[in-house]
CSV table of C-alpha atoms and ligand atoms in Angstrom, one decimal:
chain,number,residue,atom,x,y,z
A,1,LYS,CA,0.2,0.0,-0.1
A,2,MET,CA,1.8,3.1,-1.1
A,3,VAL,CA,-0.7,5.6,0.7
A,4,GLN,CA,-0.2,5.7,4.4
A,5,ASN,CA,-1.7,8.9,5.8
A,6,GLU,CA,-1.7,7.7,9.1
A,7,ASN,CA,2.3,7.1,9.7
A,8,TYR,CA,3.0,10.7,10.0
A,9,GLN,CA,5.0,10.3,13.4
A,10,ASN,CA,7.8,8.5,11.8
A,11,VAL,CA,10.3,10.8,12.9
A,12,GLY,CA,13.7,9.7,13.2
A,13,SER,CA,13.0,6.9,10.7
A,14,SER,CA,15.8,6.3,8.2
A,15,ILE,CA,12.9,4.9,6.0
A,16,ASP,CA,10.5,7.3,5.2
A,17,LYS,CA,6.9,6.3,4.7
A,18,TRP,CA,5.9,9.1,2.7
A,19,GLU,CA,8.1,7.8,0.0
A,20,ILE,CA,6.3,7.5,-3.5
A,21,PRO,CA,8.4,5.6,-6.0
A,22,GLY,CA,9.2,7.7,-9.0
A,23,GLY,CA,7.4,7.3,-11.9
A,24,SER,CA,3.9,6.0,-10.3
A,25,LEU,CA,2.5,8.8,-11.1
A,26,ASP,CA,0.4,9.8,-14.0
A,27,PHE,CA,-0.2,13.6,-14.8
A,28,LYS,CA,-2.9,14.8,-16.0
A,29,THR,CA,-3.7,18.7,-16.0
A,30,ILE,CA,-2.3,21.7,-14.7
A,31,LEU,CA,-4.6,22.8,-12.0
A,32,GLY,CA,-2.6,26.0,-10.3
A,33,GLU,CA,0.6,28.1,-11.2
A,34,GLY,CA,2.5,29.9,-8.6
A,35,ALA,CA,5.6,32.0,-8.7
A,36,PHE,CA,7.9,29.2,-8.5
A,37,GLY,CA,5.4,26.0,-8.0
A,38,ILE,CA,2.8,24.0,-10.6
A,39,VAL,CA,0.4,22.1,-9.0
A,40,TRP,CA,-0.8,19.2,-11.2
A,41,HIS,CA,-3.7,16.8,-11.3
A,42,ALA,CA,-2.5,13.4,-11.2
A,43,MET,CA,-3.4,9.8,-10.8
A,44,LEU,CA,-2.0,7.6,-8.4
A,45,GLY,CA,-3.4,4.0,-9.0
A,46,ASN,CA,-6.8,4.7,-8.9
A,47,THR,CA,-6.7,7.4,-6.9
A,48,HIS,CA,-6.9,11.5,-8.0
A,49,VAL,CA,-4.5,13.3,-6.4
A,50,ALA,CA,-2.7,17.2,-6.8
A,51,CYS,CA,1.0,16.9,-6.8
A,52,LYS,CA,3.2,20.2,-6.4
A,53,VAL,CA,6.2,20.4,-7.7
A,54,LEU,CA,8.6,23.2,-8.4
A,55,LYS,CA,9.3,24.7,-11.8
A,56,GLU,CA,12.6,24.4,-13.7
A,57,ASN,CA,13.9,27.9,-13.2
A,58,ALA,CA,13.3,27.9,-8.8
A,59,THR,CA,15.9,28.6,-6.9
A,60,ALA,CA,17.9,27.0,-3.9
A,61,ASP,CA,15.5,28.8,-1.2
A,62,GLU,CA,12.1,28.0,-3.0
A,63,LYS,CA,13.6,24.3,-3.0
A,64,ARG,CA,14.0,24.4,0.6
A,65,GLN,CA,10.6,26.1,0.8
A,66,LEU,CA,8.7,22.9,-0.3
A,67,GLN,CA,10.9,20.8,1.2
A,68,GLN,CA,9.8,22.7,4.4
A,69,GLU,CA,6.2,22.4,3.5
A,70,ILE,CA,6.6,18.5,2.5
A,71,GLU,CA,8.2,18.0,6.4
A,72,ILE,CA,5.2,20.4,8.0
A,73,MET,CA,2.2,18.4,6.2
A,74,LYS,CA,4.1,15.1,7.6
A,75,TYR,CA,4.0,16.8,10.9
A,76,VAL,CA,0.3,18.1,11.2
A,77,GLY,CA,-1.1,14.9,10.0
A,78,SER,CA,-4.6,14.7,9.1
A,79,HIS,CA,-8.1,16.5,9.8
A,80,PRO,CA,-11.1,16.8,7.9
A,81,ASN,CA,-10.5,20.7,7.4
A,82,ILE,CA,-7.1,20.4,6.6
A,83,VAL,CA,-5.6,18.9,2.9
A,84,SER,CA,-4.1,15.7,3.7
A,85,MET,CA,-0.5,14.8,2.4
A,86,ILE,CA,-0.8,11.6,0.4
A,87,GLY,CA,3.1,11.0,-0.3
A,88,CYS,CA,6.2,12.6,-1.8
A,89,MET,CA,9.2,12.4,-3.6
A,90,THR,CA,12.2,13.8,-1.9
A,91,ALA,CA,15.1,12.3,-3.4
A,92,ASP,CA,16.9,14.6,-5.4
A,93,GLY,CA,17.0,14.1,-9.2
A,94,SER,CA,14.3,14.3,-12.2
A,95,TYR,CA,11.5,14.2,-9.6
A,96,GLY,CA,12.0,15.9,-6.0
A,97,PRO,CA,11.0,17.8,-4.3
A,98,LEU,CA,7.2,16.8,-5.1
A,99,LEU,CA,4.9,17.0,-2.7
A,100,ILE,CA,1.3,14.6,-3.2
A,101,VAL,CA,-2.0,15.9,-1.5
A,102,GLU,CA,-5.2,14.8,-1.6
A,103,TYR,CA,-7.5,16.2,-4.6
A,104,CYS,CA,-10.3,18.6,-3.8
A,105,SER,CA,-12.5,18.3,-6.6
A,106,LYS,CA,-14.0,21.9,-6.6
A,107,GLY,CA,-10.7,23.7,-6.5
A,108,ASP,CA,-10.0,27.1,-5.0
A,109,LEU,CA,-12.6,29.0,-2.6
A,110,LEU,CA,-11.5,32.3,-4.1
A,111,SER,CA,-12.4,31.0,-7.9
A,112,PHE,CA,-15.8,29.4,-6.2
A,113,LEU,CA,-16.9,32.9,-4.7
A,114,ARG,CA,-15.9,34.5,-8.3
A,115,THR,CA,-18.0,32.4,-9.7
A,116,ILE,CA,-21.4,33.1,-7.9
A,117,TYR,CA,-20.6,36.5,-8.4
A,118,ASN,CA,-20.3,36.6,-11.8
A,119,ASN,CA,-23.4,34.4,-12.3
A,120,PHE,CA,-25.5,36.5,-10.1
A,121,ALA,CA,-24.0,39.4,-12.0
A,122,ASN,CA,-25.0,38.6,-15.0
A,123,ARG,CA,-28.3,37.3,-14.1
A,124,PHE,CA,-28.7,40.8,-12.5
A,125,THR,CA,-27.6,42.6,-15.7
A,126,LEU,CA,-30.6,40.7,-17.6
A,127,MET,CA,-33.2,41.6,-15.2
A,128,GLN,CA,-32.1,45.7,-14.5
A,129,ASP,CA,-34.7,47.8,-15.4
A,130,THR,CA,-33.7,50.9,-17.5
A,131,GLU,CA,-35.6,52.9,-15.0
A,132,VAL,CA,-33.5,52.1,-12.3
A,133,GLN,CA,-30.3,53.9,-11.9
A,134,VAL,CA,-28.1,51.6,-10.5
A,135,GLY,CA,-25.5,52.6,-8.1
A,136,LYS,CA,-22.3,50.4,-6.8
A,137,HIS,CA,-23.7,50.2,-3.5
A,138,ASP,CA,-27.7,49.5,-5.0
A,139,PHE,CA,-25.9,46.8,-6.9
A,140,SER,CA,-24.2,45.1,-4.0
A,141,ASN,CA,-27.4,44.9,-2.1
A,142,LYS,CA,-29.3,43.6,-4.8
A,143,LEU,CA,-26.7,40.9,-5.7
A,144,TYR,CA,-27.0,39.9,-2.1
A,145,GLU,CA,-30.3,39.3,-2.0
A,146,LEU,CA,-30.2,37.3,-5.6
A,147,VAL,CA,-26.5,35.6,-4.3
A,148,VAL,CA,-26.9,34.8,-0.8
A,149,ASP,CA,-30.6,32.7,-1.4
A,150,GLU,CA,-32.0,29.7,0.3
A,151,SER,CA,-31.9,27.6,-3.1
A,152,GLU,CA,-29.6,24.4,-2.3
A,153,ASN,CA,-27.5,23.5,-5.1
A,154,GLU,CA,-23.8,23.4,-6.1
A,155,PHE,CA,-23.4,26.7,-7.6
A,156,SER,CA,-25.8,28.9,-4.5
A,157,LEU,CA,-24.4,30.3,-1.5
A,158,SER,CA,-26.6,30.7,1.7
A,159,HIS,CA,-25.9,32.4,4.7
A,160,MET,CA,-25.7,29.2,6.3
A,161,ASP,CA,-22.8,28.2,3.9
A,162,ILE,CA,-21.1,31.2,5.1
A,163,LEU,CA,-21.1,30.6,8.2
A,164,SER,CA,-20.9,27.0,7.5
A,165,PHE,CA,-17.6,27.5,5.5
A,166,ALA,CA,-16.1,30.1,8.8
A,167,ARG,CA,-16.7,27.2,11.4
A,168,GLN,CA,-14.8,24.8,8.5
A,169,ILE,CA,-11.9,26.9,8.5
A,170,SER,CA,-12.1,27.8,12.0
A,171,VAL,CA,-11.9,24.0,13.0
A,172,GLY,CA,-9.2,23.7,10.7
A,173,MET,CA,-7.3,26.4,12.0
A,174,ASN,CA,-7.4,25.6,15.4
A,175,TYR,CA,-6.1,22.2,15.1
A,176,LEU,CA,-3.5,23.4,13.2
A,177,SER,CA,-2.6,26.0,16.1
A,178,SER,CA,-3.4,23.2,18.5
A,179,GLN,CA,-0.1,21.5,16.6
A,180,LYS,CA,1.8,24.9,17.1
A,181,VAL,CA,2.0,25.1,13.1
A,182,LEU,CA,1.3,29.0,11.8
A,183,HIS,CA,-0.3,29.3,8.4
A,184,ARG,CA,0.9,32.6,7.7
A,185,ASP,CA,-1.0,32.9,4.4
A,186,LEU,CA,-4.2,32.2,5.1
A,187,ALA,CA,-6.5,33.4,2.1
A,188,ALA,CA,-9.8,32.3,0.4
A,189,ARG,CA,-6.7,31.5,-2.4
A,190,ASN,CA,-5.5,28.8,0.0
A,191,ILE,CA,-9.2,27.2,0.7
A,192,LEU,CA,-9.7,24.6,-1.7
A,193,MET,CA,-13.4,22.6,-1.8
A,194,CYS,CA,-14.7,19.4,-2.1
A,195,GLU,CA,-18.0,17.7,-2.4
A,196,GLY,CA,-20.9,18.7,0.1
A,197,LYS,CA,-19.2,22.1,0.1
A,198,ARG,CA,-16.8,21.1,2.7
A,199,VAL,CA,-13.5,23.2,2.7
A,200,LYS,CA,-10.0,22.8,3.8
A,201,VAL,CA,-7.0,24.8,4.4
A,202,SER,CA,-4.4,24.1,2.0
A,203,ASP,CA,-1.0,25.6,1.2
A,204,PHE,CA,1.4,25.4,3.8
A,205,GLY,CA,4.3,27.1,1.7
A,206,LEU,CA,4.8,30.0,3.7
A,207,SER,CA,4.2,28.1,7.4
A,208,ARG,CA,6.6,27.1,10.0
A,209,ASP,CA,6.7,25.1,12.9
A,210,VAL,CA,6.8,27.7,16.0
A,211,TYR,CA,8.9,25.1,18.1
A,212,THR,CA,11.7,25.2,15.2
A,213,ASP,CA,11.7,28.5,14.3
A,214,SER,CA,11.5,32.1,16.2
A,215,VAL,CA,8.4,33.9,15.5
A,216,TYR,CA,9.8,36.8,14.6
A,217,CYS,CA,11.0,34.9,11.4
A,218,LYS,CA,11.5,37.2,8.4
A,219,THR,CA,10.5,35.8,4.9
A,220,THR,CA,13.0,36.2,2.5
A,221,ASN,CA,11.1,35.8,-0.3
A,222,GLY,CA,10.1,39.5,-1.5
A,223,LYS,CA,6.6,38.1,-1.9
A,224,LEU,CA,4.4,39.0,1.2
A,225,PRO,CA,0.6,38.9,1.3
A,226,VAL,CA,0.6,42.4,2.7
A,227,ARG,CA,-3.4,42.7,2.3
A,228,TRP,CA,-3.3,39.9,5.1
A,229,MET,CA,-0.8,40.1,7.0
A,230,ALA,CA,-1.6,41.5,10.8
A,231,LEU,CA,-0.3,44.8,11.7
A,232,GLU,CA,2.7,43.5,14.2
A,233,SER,CA,3.8,40.9,11.0
A,234,LEU,CA,3.9,44.4,8.8
A,235,THR,CA,5.8,46.3,11.4
A,236,HIS,CA,7.8,43.7,13.0
A,237,GLN,CA,7.9,40.9,11.3
A,238,ILE,CA,6.0,38.8,14.2
A,239,TYR,CA,4.0,35.9,13.4
A,240,THR,CA,1.9,34.2,15.7
A,241,SER,CA,-1.8,32.3,15.7
A,242,GLN,CA,-2.9,35.7,16.5
A,243,SER,CA,-1.8,36.9,13.3
A,244,ASP,CA,-3.4,34.1,11.4
A,245,VAL,CA,-6.3,35.3,13.3
A,246,TRP,CA,-5.9,38.5,11.5
A,247,SER,CA,-5.6,37.0,8.1
A,248,PHE,CA,-9.1,34.9,9.1
A,249,GLY,CA,-10.7,37.9,9.6
A,250,ILE,CA,-9.2,39.5,6.1
A,251,LEU,CA,-10.4,35.6,4.8
A,252,LEU,CA,-14.1,36.4,5.9
A,253,TRP,CA,-14.1,39.4,4.4
A,254,GLU,CA,-13.3,38.0,1.1
A,255,ILE,CA,-16.4,35.2,1.3
A,256,VAL,CA,-18.7,37.6,2.6
A,257,SER,CA,-17.8,40.3,-0.1
A,258,LEU,CA,-17.7,37.4,-3.0
A,259,GLY,CA,-13.7,37.0,-3.6
A,260,ALA,CA,-13.3,40.7,-3.8
A,261,ILE,CA,-9.6,42.2,-3.3
A,262,PRO,CA,-9.2,43.4,0.5
A,263,TYR,CA,-9.1,47.0,1.0
A,264,PRO,CA,-10.7,47.9,-2.6
A,265,GLY,CA,-9.1,51.1,-3.8
A,266,VAL,CA,-6.2,51.7,-1.5
A,267,GLU,CA,-2.4,51.3,-2.8
A,268,THR,CA,-0.6,49.0,-0.9
A,269,HIS,CA,2.3,51.5,-0.2
A,270,ASP,CA,-0.8,53.3,1.8
A,271,LEU,CA,-2.4,50.3,3.4
A,272,LEU,CA,0.7,50.4,6.8
A,273,SER,CA,-0.6,54.0,7.2
A,274,LEU,CA,-4.0,53.3,7.3
A,275,LEU,CA,-4.0,50.2,9.8
A,276,MET,CA,-2.1,52.3,12.0
A,277,GLU,CA,-4.1,55.2,12.1
A,278,GLY,CA,-6.8,52.3,13.4
A,279,GLU,CA,-8.8,52.4,10.1
A,280,ARG,CA,-10.0,49.1,9.3
A,281,MET,CA,-12.2,47.8,6.3
A,282,ALA,CA,-16.0,48.8,6.3
A,283,LYS,CA,-18.7,46.5,6.9
A,284,PRO,CA,-19.3,45.3,3.1
A,285,HIS,CA,-23.3,46.1,2.3
A,286,MET,CA,-24.3,42.5,2.2
A,287,CYS,CA,-22.6,41.6,5.6
A,288,PRO,CA,-24.5,40.7,8.7
A,289,ASP,CA,-23.7,42.9,11.4
A,290,GLU,CA,-22.7,39.6,13.5
A,291,ILE,CA,-20.2,38.4,11.2
A,292,TYR,CA,-18.6,41.8,10.4
A,293,SER,CA,-18.3,42.1,14.6
A,294,VAL,CA,-16.3,38.8,14.3
A,295,MET,CA,-14.2,40.1,11.7
A,296,ARG,CA,-13.6,43.0,13.4
A,297,SER,CA,-12.5,41.6,16.4
A,298,CYS,CA,-10.0,39.9,14.5
A,299,TRP,CA,-8.3,42.9,13.6
A,300,PHE,CA,-8.0,44.5,17.0
A,301,GLU,CA,-4.9,45.8,17.4
A,302,SER,CA,-3.4,44.2,20.3
A,303,PRO,CA,-3.0,40.2,19.0
A,304,ASN,CA,-4.3,39.1,22.8
A,305,ASP,CA,-7.5,41.1,22.2
A,306,ARG,CA,-8.7,39.2,19.4
A,307,PRO,CA,-10.3,36.0,19.7
A,308,THR,CA,-8.5,32.8,19.3
A,309,PHE,CA,-9.4,30.3,17.0
A,310,SER,CA,-11.1,28.2,19.6
A,311,SER,CA,-13.1,31.0,20.5
A,312,LEU,CA,-13.8,31.5,16.8
A,313,VAL,CA,-15.1,27.7,16.6
A,314,ALA,CA,-17.7,28.3,19.3
A,315,ALA,CA,-18.8,31.3,18.1
A,316,PHE,CA,-19.8,30.4,14.2
A,317,GLU,CA,-21.4,26.9,16.2
A,318,ALA,CA,-23.5,29.5,17.9
A,319,LEU,CA,-24.2,31.4,15.1
A,320,LEU,CA,-25.0,28.1,13.2
A,321,THR,CA,-27.4,26.8,15.9
A,322,LYS,CA,-29.2,30.3,16.1
A,323,GLU,CA,-30.0,29.8,12.3
A,324,THR,CA,-31.4,26.7,12.5
B,401,LIG,N1,-5.4,23.4,-6.6
B,401,LIG,C1,-4.5,23.4,-6.0
B,401,LIG,N2,-4.2,22.7,-5.4
B,401,LIG,C2,-5.2,21.5,-5.5
B,401,LIG,C3,-5.6,20.5,-4.8
B,401,LIG,N3,-5.0,19.5,-4.0
B,401,LIG,N4,-7.2,20.0,-5.2
B,401,LIG,C4,-7.7,20.7,-6.1
B,401,LIG,N5,-7.3,21.9,-7.1
B,401,LIG,C5,-6.2,22.4,-6.3
């Protein structure tokens, strides 16, 4: 049996049970392409998998980053709201390093949200009355009425779905933080979807094990997810589970705004001073007050004032039971 998800704690073992023999993968299509990595849809026997490989022009540092991601995924283990590792190829040569994870058939959450937005924006345009002068904000309101409906299908999004996504992601992140692992790149683009609107936290490319790395570590990589970063990460390169909570708040905003880019109309170089003055993103027009108050609490200046992932789980569970 090549797939051994349970054996992630083989620390110190010289025979790595995660290692997949070269040539056992059947590559299908490219799912995604980043700055230095490519994610392939592949078959491992009869199992659909996703494989992350480096591009040919990847630097030594990028290679180290993928190796790091592989080690962290081995350590994290399996959880229903974390994309689980299936195997890897670490041997240098034609294959390694290569990370094999479970395939999430519905793709990433950001694309899903934008599909919903576009479908309904089109429908709205079709039914638009010429007499009605539709301003930007009116449009958002109308859009929300149309989009966030209770019809149950694969490409609908109900208020319950929004709360369910928020709950599932906080459950996954609560598990990750209990393992003392920081994500550091929590965003809708890094959440993957499976059947039944189950969502999973993915992409540990920037993650760090807080036991082996200082929380003050700096990324040497110039590209930072600035719009998702906590104030203390921007000013002092401090990363903790509480800075992941800040990013979770931004992710919540992305969900409610159906895949918009955070801080619309704000230039990246103006962001820091804006945040330091205490400014935060406004409530999206379609956002219920109780969800906005959660995201605002994730953006408190002092990390200790923000909710923990475990209190976020409780908050969304309470909101979900209130709805039913
Ligand atoms: N895109 C990136 N990673 C993926 C995965 N594991 N499953 C499906 N699509 C993906």
